Short mmCIF file of C-alpha atoms in Angstrom, two decimals:
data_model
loop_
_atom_site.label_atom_id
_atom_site.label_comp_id
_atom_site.label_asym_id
_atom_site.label_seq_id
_atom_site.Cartn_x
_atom_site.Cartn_y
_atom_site.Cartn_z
CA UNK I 1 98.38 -22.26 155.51
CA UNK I 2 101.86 -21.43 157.01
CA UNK I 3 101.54 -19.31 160.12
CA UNK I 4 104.14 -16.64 158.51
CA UNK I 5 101.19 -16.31 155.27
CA UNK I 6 98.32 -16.39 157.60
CA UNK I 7 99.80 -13.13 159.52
CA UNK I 8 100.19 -11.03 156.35
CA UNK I 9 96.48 -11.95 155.27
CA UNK I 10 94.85 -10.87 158.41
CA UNK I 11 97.35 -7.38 158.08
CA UNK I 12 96.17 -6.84 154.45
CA UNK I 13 92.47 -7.57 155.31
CA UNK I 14 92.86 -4.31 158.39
CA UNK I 15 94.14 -2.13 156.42
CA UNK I 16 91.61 -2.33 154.04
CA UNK I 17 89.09 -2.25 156.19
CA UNK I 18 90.38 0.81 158.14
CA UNK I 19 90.79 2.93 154.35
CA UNK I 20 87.02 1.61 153.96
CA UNK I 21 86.15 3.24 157.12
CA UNK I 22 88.71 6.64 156.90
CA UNK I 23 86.78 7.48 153.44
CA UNK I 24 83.14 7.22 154.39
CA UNK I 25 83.59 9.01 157.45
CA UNK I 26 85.46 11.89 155.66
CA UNK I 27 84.04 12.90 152.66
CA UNK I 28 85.59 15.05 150.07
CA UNK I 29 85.11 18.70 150.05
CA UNK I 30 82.94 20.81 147.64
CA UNK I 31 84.84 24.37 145.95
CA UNK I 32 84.72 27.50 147.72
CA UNK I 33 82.18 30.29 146.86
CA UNK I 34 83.44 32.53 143.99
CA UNK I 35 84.51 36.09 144.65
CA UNK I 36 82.39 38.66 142.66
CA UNK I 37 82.19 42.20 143.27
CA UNK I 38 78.12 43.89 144.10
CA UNK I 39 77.31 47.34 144.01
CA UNK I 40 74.16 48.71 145.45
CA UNK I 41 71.26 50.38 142.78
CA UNK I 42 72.21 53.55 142.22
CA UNK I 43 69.30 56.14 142.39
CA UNK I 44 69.60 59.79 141.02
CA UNK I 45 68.52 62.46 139.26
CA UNK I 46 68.89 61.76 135.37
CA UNK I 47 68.41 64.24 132.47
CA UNK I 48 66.65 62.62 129.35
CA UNK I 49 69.16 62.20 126.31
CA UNK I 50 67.63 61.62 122.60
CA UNK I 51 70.58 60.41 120.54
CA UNK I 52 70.51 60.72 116.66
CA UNK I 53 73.41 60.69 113.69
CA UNK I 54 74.06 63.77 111.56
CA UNK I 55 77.09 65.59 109.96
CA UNK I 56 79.04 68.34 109.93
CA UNK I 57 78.88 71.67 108.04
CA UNK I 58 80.24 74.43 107.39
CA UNK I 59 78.80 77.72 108.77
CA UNK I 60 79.39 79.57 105.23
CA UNK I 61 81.17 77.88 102.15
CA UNK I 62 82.32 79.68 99.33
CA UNK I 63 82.33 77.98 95.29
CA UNK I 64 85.22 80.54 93.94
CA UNK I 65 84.96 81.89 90.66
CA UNK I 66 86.15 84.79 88.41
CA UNK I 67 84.06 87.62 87.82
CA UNK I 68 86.25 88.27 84.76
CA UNK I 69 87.43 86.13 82.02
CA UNK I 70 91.02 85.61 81.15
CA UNK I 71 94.29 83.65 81.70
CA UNK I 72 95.40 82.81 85.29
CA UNK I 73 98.71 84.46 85.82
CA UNK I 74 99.09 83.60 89.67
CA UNK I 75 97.50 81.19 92.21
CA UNK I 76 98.44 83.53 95.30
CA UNK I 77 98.04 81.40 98.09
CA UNK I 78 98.60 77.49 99.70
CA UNK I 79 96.30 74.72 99.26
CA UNK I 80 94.39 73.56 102.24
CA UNK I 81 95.49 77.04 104.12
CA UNK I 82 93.34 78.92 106.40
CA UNK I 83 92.59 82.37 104.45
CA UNK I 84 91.11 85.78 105.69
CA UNK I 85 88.69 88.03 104.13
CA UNK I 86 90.34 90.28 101.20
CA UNK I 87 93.17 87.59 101.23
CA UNK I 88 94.52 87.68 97.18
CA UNK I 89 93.75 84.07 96.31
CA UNK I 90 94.41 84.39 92.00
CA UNK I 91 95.58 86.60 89.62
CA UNK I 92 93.93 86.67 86.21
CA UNK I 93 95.91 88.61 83.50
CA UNK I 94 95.04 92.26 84.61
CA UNK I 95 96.89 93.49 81.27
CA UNK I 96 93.82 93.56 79.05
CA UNK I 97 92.02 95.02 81.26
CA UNK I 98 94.68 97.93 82.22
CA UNK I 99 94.47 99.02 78.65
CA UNK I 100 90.30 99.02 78.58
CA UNK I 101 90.86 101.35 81.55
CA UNK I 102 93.63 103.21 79.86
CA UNK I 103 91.25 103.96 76.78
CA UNK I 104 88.51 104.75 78.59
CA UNK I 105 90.25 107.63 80.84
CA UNK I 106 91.11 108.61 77.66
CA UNK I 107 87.21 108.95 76.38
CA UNK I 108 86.33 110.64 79.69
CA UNK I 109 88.94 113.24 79.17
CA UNK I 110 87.74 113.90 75.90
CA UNK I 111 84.46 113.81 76.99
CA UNK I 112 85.26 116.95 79.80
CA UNK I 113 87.17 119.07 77.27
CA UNK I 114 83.85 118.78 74.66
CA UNK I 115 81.77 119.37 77.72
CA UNK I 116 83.81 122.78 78.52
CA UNK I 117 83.44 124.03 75.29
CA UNK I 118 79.74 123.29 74.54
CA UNK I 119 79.57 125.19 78.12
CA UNK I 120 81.39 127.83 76.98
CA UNK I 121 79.15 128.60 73.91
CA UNK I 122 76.59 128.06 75.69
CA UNK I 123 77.49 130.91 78.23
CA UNK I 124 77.85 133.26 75.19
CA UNK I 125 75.16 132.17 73.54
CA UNK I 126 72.71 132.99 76.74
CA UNK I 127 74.49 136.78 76.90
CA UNK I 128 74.02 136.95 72.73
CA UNK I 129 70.39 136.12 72.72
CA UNK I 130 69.70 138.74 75.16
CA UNK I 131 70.67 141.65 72.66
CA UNK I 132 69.53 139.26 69.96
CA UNK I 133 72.95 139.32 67.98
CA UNK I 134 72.05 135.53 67.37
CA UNK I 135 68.88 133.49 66.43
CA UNK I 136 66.42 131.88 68.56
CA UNK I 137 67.52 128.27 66.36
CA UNK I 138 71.08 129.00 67.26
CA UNK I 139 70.92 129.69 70.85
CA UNK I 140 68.97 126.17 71.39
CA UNK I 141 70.91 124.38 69.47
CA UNK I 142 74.42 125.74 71.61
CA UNK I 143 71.87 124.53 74.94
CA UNK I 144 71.27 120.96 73.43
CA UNK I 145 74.76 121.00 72.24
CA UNK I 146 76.13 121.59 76.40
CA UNK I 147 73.43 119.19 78.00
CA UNK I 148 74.80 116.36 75.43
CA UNK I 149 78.36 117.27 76.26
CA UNK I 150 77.48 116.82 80.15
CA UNK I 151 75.84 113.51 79.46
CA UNK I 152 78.83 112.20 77.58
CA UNK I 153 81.14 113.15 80.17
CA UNK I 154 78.64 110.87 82.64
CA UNK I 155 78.83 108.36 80.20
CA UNK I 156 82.73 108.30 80.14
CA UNK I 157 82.78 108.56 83.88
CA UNK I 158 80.43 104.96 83.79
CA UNK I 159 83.11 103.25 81.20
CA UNK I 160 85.77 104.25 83.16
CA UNK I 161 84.38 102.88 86.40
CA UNK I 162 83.28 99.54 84.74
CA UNK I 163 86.78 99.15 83.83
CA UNK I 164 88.32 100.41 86.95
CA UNK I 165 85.99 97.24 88.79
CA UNK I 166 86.67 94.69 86.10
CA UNK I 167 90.61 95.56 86.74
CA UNK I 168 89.92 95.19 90.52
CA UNK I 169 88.16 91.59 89.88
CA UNK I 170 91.11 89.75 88.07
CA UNK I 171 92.50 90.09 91.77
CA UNK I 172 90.33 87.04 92.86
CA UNK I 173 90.16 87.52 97.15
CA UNK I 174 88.80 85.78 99.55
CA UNK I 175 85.09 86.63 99.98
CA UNK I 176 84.96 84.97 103.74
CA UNK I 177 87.65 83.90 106.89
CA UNK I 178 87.88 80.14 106.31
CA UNK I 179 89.90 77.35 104.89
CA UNK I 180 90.71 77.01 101.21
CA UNK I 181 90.30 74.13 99.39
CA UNK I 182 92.53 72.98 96.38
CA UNK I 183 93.38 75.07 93.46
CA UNK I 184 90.98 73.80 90.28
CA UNK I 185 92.29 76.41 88.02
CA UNK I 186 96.54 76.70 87.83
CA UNK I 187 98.42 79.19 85.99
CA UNK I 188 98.08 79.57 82.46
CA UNK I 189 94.79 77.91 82.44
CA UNK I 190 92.04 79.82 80.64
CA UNK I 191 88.84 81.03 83.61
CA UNK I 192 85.60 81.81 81.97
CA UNK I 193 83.72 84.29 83.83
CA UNK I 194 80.92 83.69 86.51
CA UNK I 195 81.68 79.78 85.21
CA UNK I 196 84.73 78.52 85.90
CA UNK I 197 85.35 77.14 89.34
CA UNK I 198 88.65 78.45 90.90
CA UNK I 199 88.38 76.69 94.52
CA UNK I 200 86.07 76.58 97.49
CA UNK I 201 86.07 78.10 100.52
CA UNK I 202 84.66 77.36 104.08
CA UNK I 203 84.07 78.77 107.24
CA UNK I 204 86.22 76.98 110.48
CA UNK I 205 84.98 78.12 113.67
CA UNK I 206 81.60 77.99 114.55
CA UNK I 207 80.07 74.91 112.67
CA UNK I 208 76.90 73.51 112.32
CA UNK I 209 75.63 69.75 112.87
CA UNK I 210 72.70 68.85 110.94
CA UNK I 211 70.34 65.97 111.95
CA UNK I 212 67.03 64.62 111.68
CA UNK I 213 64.35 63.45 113.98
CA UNK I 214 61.16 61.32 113.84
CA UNK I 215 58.20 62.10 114.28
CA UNK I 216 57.16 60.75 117.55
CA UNK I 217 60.36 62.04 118.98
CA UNK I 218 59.20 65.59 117.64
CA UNK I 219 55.82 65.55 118.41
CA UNK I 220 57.06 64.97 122.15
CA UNK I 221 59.53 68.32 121.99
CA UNK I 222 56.66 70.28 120.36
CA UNK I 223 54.42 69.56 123.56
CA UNK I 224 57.40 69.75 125.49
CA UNK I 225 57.80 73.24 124.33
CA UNK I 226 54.55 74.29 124.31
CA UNK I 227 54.49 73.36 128.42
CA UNK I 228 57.67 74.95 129.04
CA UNK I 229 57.68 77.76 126.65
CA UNK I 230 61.00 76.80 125.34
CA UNK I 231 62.79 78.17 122.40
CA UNK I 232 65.29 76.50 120.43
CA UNK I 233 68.30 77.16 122.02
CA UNK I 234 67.17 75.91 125.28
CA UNK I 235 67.76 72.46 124.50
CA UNK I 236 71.55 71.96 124.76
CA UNK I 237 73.18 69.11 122.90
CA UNK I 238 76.42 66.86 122.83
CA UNK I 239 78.14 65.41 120.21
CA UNK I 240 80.79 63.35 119.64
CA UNK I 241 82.94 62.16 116.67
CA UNK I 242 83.31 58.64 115.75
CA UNK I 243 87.06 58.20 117.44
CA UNK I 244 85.39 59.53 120.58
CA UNK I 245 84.09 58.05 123.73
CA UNK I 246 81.02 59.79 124.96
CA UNK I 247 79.90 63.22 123.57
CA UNK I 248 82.47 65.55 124.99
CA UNK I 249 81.47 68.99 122.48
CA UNK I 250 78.22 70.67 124.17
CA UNK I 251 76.41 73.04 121.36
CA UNK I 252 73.38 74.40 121.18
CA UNK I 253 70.03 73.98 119.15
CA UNK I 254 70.04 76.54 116.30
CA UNK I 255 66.90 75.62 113.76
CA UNK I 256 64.38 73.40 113.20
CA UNK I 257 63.11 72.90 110.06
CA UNK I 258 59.27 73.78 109.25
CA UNK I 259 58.00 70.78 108.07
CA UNK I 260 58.70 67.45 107.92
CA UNK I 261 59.74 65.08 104.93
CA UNK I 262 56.57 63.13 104.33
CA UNK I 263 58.78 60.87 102.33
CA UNK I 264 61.73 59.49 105.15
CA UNK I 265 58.88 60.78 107.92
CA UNK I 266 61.98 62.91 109.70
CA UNK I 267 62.30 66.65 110.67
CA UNK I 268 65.43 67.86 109.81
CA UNK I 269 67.64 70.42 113.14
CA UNK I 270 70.47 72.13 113.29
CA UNK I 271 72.80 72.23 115.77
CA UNK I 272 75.95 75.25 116.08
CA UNK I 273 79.00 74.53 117.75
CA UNK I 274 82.10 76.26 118.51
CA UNK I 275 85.54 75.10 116.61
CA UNK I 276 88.39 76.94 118.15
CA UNK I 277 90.74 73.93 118.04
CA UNK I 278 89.78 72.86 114.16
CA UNK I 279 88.85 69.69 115.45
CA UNK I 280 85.50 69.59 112.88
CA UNK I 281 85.59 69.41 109.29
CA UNK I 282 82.74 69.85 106.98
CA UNK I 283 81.25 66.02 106.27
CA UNK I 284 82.66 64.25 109.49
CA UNK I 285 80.02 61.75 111.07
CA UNK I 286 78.88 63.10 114.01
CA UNK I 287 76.82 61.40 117.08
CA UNK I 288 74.50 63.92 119.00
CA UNK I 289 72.21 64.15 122.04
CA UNK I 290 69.53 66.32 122.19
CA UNK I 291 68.33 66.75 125.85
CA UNK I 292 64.50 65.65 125.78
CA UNK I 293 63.66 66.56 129.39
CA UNK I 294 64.26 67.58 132.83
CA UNK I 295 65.50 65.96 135.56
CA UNK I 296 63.71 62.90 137.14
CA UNK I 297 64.84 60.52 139.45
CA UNK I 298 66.02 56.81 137.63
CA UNK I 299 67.64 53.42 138.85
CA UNK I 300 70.69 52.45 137.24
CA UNK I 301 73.06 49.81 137.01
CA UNK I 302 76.50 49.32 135.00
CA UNK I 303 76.33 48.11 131.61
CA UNK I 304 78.67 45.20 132.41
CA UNK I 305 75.83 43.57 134.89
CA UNK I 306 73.40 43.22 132.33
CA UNK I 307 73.28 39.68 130.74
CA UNK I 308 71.37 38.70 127.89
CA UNK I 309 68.98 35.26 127.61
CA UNK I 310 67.51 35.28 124.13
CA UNK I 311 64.93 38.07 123.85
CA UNK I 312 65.18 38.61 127.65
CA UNK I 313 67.83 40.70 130.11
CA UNK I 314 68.44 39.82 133.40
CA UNK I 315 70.66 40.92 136.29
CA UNK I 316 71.85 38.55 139.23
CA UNK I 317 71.46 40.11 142.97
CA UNK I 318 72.82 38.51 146.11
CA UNK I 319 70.42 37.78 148.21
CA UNK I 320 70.50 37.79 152.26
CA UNK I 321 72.22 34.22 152.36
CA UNK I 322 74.65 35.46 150.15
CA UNK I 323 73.40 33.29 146.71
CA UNK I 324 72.90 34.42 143.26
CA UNK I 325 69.61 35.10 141.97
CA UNK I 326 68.19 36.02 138.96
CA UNK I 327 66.07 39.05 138.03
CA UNK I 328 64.60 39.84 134.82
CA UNK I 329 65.14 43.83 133.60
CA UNK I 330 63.55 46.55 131.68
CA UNK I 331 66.50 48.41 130.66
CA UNK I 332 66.13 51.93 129.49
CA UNK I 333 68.67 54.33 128.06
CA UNK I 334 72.37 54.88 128.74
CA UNK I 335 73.40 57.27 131.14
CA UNK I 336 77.44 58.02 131.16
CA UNK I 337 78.21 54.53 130.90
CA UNK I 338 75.61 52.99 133.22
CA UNK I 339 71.99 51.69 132.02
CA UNK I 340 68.88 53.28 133.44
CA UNK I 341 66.56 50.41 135.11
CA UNK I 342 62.93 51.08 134.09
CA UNK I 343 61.81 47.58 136.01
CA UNK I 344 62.71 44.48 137.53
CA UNK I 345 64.96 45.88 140.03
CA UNK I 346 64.50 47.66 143.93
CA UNK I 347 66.60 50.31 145.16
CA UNK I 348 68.20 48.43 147.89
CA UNK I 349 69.00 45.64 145.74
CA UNK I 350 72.85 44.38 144.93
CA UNK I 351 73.78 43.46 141.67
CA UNK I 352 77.01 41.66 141.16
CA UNK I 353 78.95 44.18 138.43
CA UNK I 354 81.84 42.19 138.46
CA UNK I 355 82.70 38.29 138.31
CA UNK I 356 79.14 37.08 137.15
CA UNK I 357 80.87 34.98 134.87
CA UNK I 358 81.31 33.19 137.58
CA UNK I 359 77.69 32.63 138.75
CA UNK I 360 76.65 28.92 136.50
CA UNK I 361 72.93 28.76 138.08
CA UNK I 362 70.41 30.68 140.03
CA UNK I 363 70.84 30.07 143.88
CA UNK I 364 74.58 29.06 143.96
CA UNK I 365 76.57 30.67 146.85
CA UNK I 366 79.04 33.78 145.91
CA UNK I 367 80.89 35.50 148.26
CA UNK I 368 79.92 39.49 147.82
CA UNK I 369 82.58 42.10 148.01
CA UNK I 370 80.79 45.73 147.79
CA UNK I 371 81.82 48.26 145.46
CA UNK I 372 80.58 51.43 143.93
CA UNK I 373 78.10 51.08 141.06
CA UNK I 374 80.37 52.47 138.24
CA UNK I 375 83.50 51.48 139.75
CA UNK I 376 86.65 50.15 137.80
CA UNK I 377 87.39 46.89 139.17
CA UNK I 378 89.18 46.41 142.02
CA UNK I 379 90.18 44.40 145.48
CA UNK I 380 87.08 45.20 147.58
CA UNK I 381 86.61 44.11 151.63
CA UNK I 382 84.01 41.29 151.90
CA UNK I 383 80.82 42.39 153.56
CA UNK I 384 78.46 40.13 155.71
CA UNK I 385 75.27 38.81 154.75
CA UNK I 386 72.59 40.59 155.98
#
């Protein structure tokens, strides 16, 4: 081989051999630790919350209709309005009516100026009888004759106040303060009396919720009540409407019905709330909590830490040496967004809230920044391992 060959060979050959030697004595290096955010068990004082569905009502509600029968001549007032009691709501043709009145003012005067005569000979008759210028037959008859005048004029005085009211009813008011519903009788329309529905009307502000309860969940507020000698309205309750978050409308517990529904198994409450704002409407969807309890002390941890393995849910803690591990949970039920811990958890334990999508297996190595349990997420300052 020419020496000028030989040369490169021997070049080639220690380079390679000095790559060979650079690689295996520096390996490559592994990824970092993940960042994930832990917040310590929170332990407090929690009130038991029962939640159920129900719906709301109206306090009163009114089904309009005409006490009179006859032709509406006016609907008196906007659709969908709020109305006050004695608000004029229809008009049904009062002219009919006016003249029934008419004629029978006319009967009851009449009725007077027979009733001052037969008085009159009466009178007479009691000063003739005394000097017997007239017969024992006559003077009755002149008594009977006044006492059937009088009752006449009683009896016009009756027809003339029966027509006075049925003039007053074809002025169809407002029996309650609420909001009217849609007129189901316009003008010129025929409305039968005590049959014919004119419009509805229901009560605004307070309302009631109405929703039922099983029986395991009563049975444990009956012996609830019979330890605390609560009524009723001692159990407050929340509710919330279906574009809500939370239950942000506190009410109170109103009724209870006595006895339950052996069919469905439920007892059927009542909750009143106040509406100043309109904000519930007779048939809206309503979610409610029904405080069970008093206060005891609970673990809790945010809902996002909770992780679900088939039938199982689990939590992952960081552990002194700063790795993930598993725990297997008991959850109980939601308090204001965080999830009550019945077992599988100590107080002093850190669950990672944030970033455990991160964690891929029991044991690997995170690096912990502390937050508060509840927290929105957030940078955090890393914390040592303890």
């Amino acid at each position: 081989m020419p020496p000028l060959l030989a040369g490169l060979a021997v070049a080639v050959l220690v380079a390679l051999a000095a790559s060979a030697c650079s690689s295996q004595a520096a390996p490559a290096a592994g990824p970092p630790p993940p960042d994930v955010s832990v917040a310590s068990v929170l332990t407090k004082n929690v009130s038991q919350w029962d939640d159920f569905t129900g719906r709301v009502a109206a306090v009163e509600s009114v089904e309009l209709r005409p006490r009179v029968s006859g032709y509406v001549q006016r609907v008196a007032y906007a659709e969908g309005e709020e109305v006050h009691k004695g608000d004029l709501l229809f008009v049904v043709d009062p002219r009919p009516y006016q003249a029934t009145l008419d004629r029978a003012l006319a009967e009851l005067a009449r009725a007077q100026a027979e009733s001052r005569l037969a008085g009159a000979q009466d009178a007479r008759a009691q000063s003739l009888i005394e000097v017997k210028a007239i017969s024992r037959e006559e003077f009755e008859q002149r008594k009977a004759n006044s006492a059937g005048a009088s009752a006449a004029v009683r009896a016009a005085e009756a027809a003339v106040a029966a027509a006075r009211l049925d003039l007053q009813f074809t002025q169809v008011r407002s029996p309650i303060d609420g909001r009217a519903g849609r007129a189901l009788v316009t003008q010129g329309n025929l409305a039968q009396a005590d049959a014919t529905l004119l419009t509805t009307v229901v009560s605004q502000d307070p309302v009631f919720v109405y929703f039922e309860t099983d029986e395991q969940t009563w049975l444990r507020y009956a012996e609830l009540a019979r330890k605390d000698g609560r009524s009723a309205g001692d159990h407050p309750v929340r509710v919330g409407l279906s574009s809500e978050t939370g239950y942000p409308h506190a009410g109170t517990l109103d009724f209870v019905d006595n006895q339950v529904d052996p069919r469905t198994g439920t007892l059927r409450a009542r909750a009143v709330l106040r509406n100043p704002d309109r904000l519930f409407t007779p048939g809206l969807f309503a979610r409610v909590q029904l405080q069970g309890s008093g206060q005891s002390s609970a673990m809790l941890v945010d809902e996002k830490a909770v992780l679900t393995d088939q039938d199982r849910k689990y939590v992952y803690v960081v552990g002194a040496d700063n790795t993930a591990q598993r725990k297997d949970v008991v959850l109980g039920r939601s308090v204001d967004g965080l999830r009550v811990i019945q077992s599988g958890l100590a107080p002093r334990d850190r669950v990672i809230v944030q970033g455990v999508q991160k964690v891929f297996f029991p044991g690997m190595p995170v690096l912990p920044k502390q937050v508060a349990m509840g927290a929105p997420a957030q940078p955090a300052v890393a914390v040592a391992a303890r």
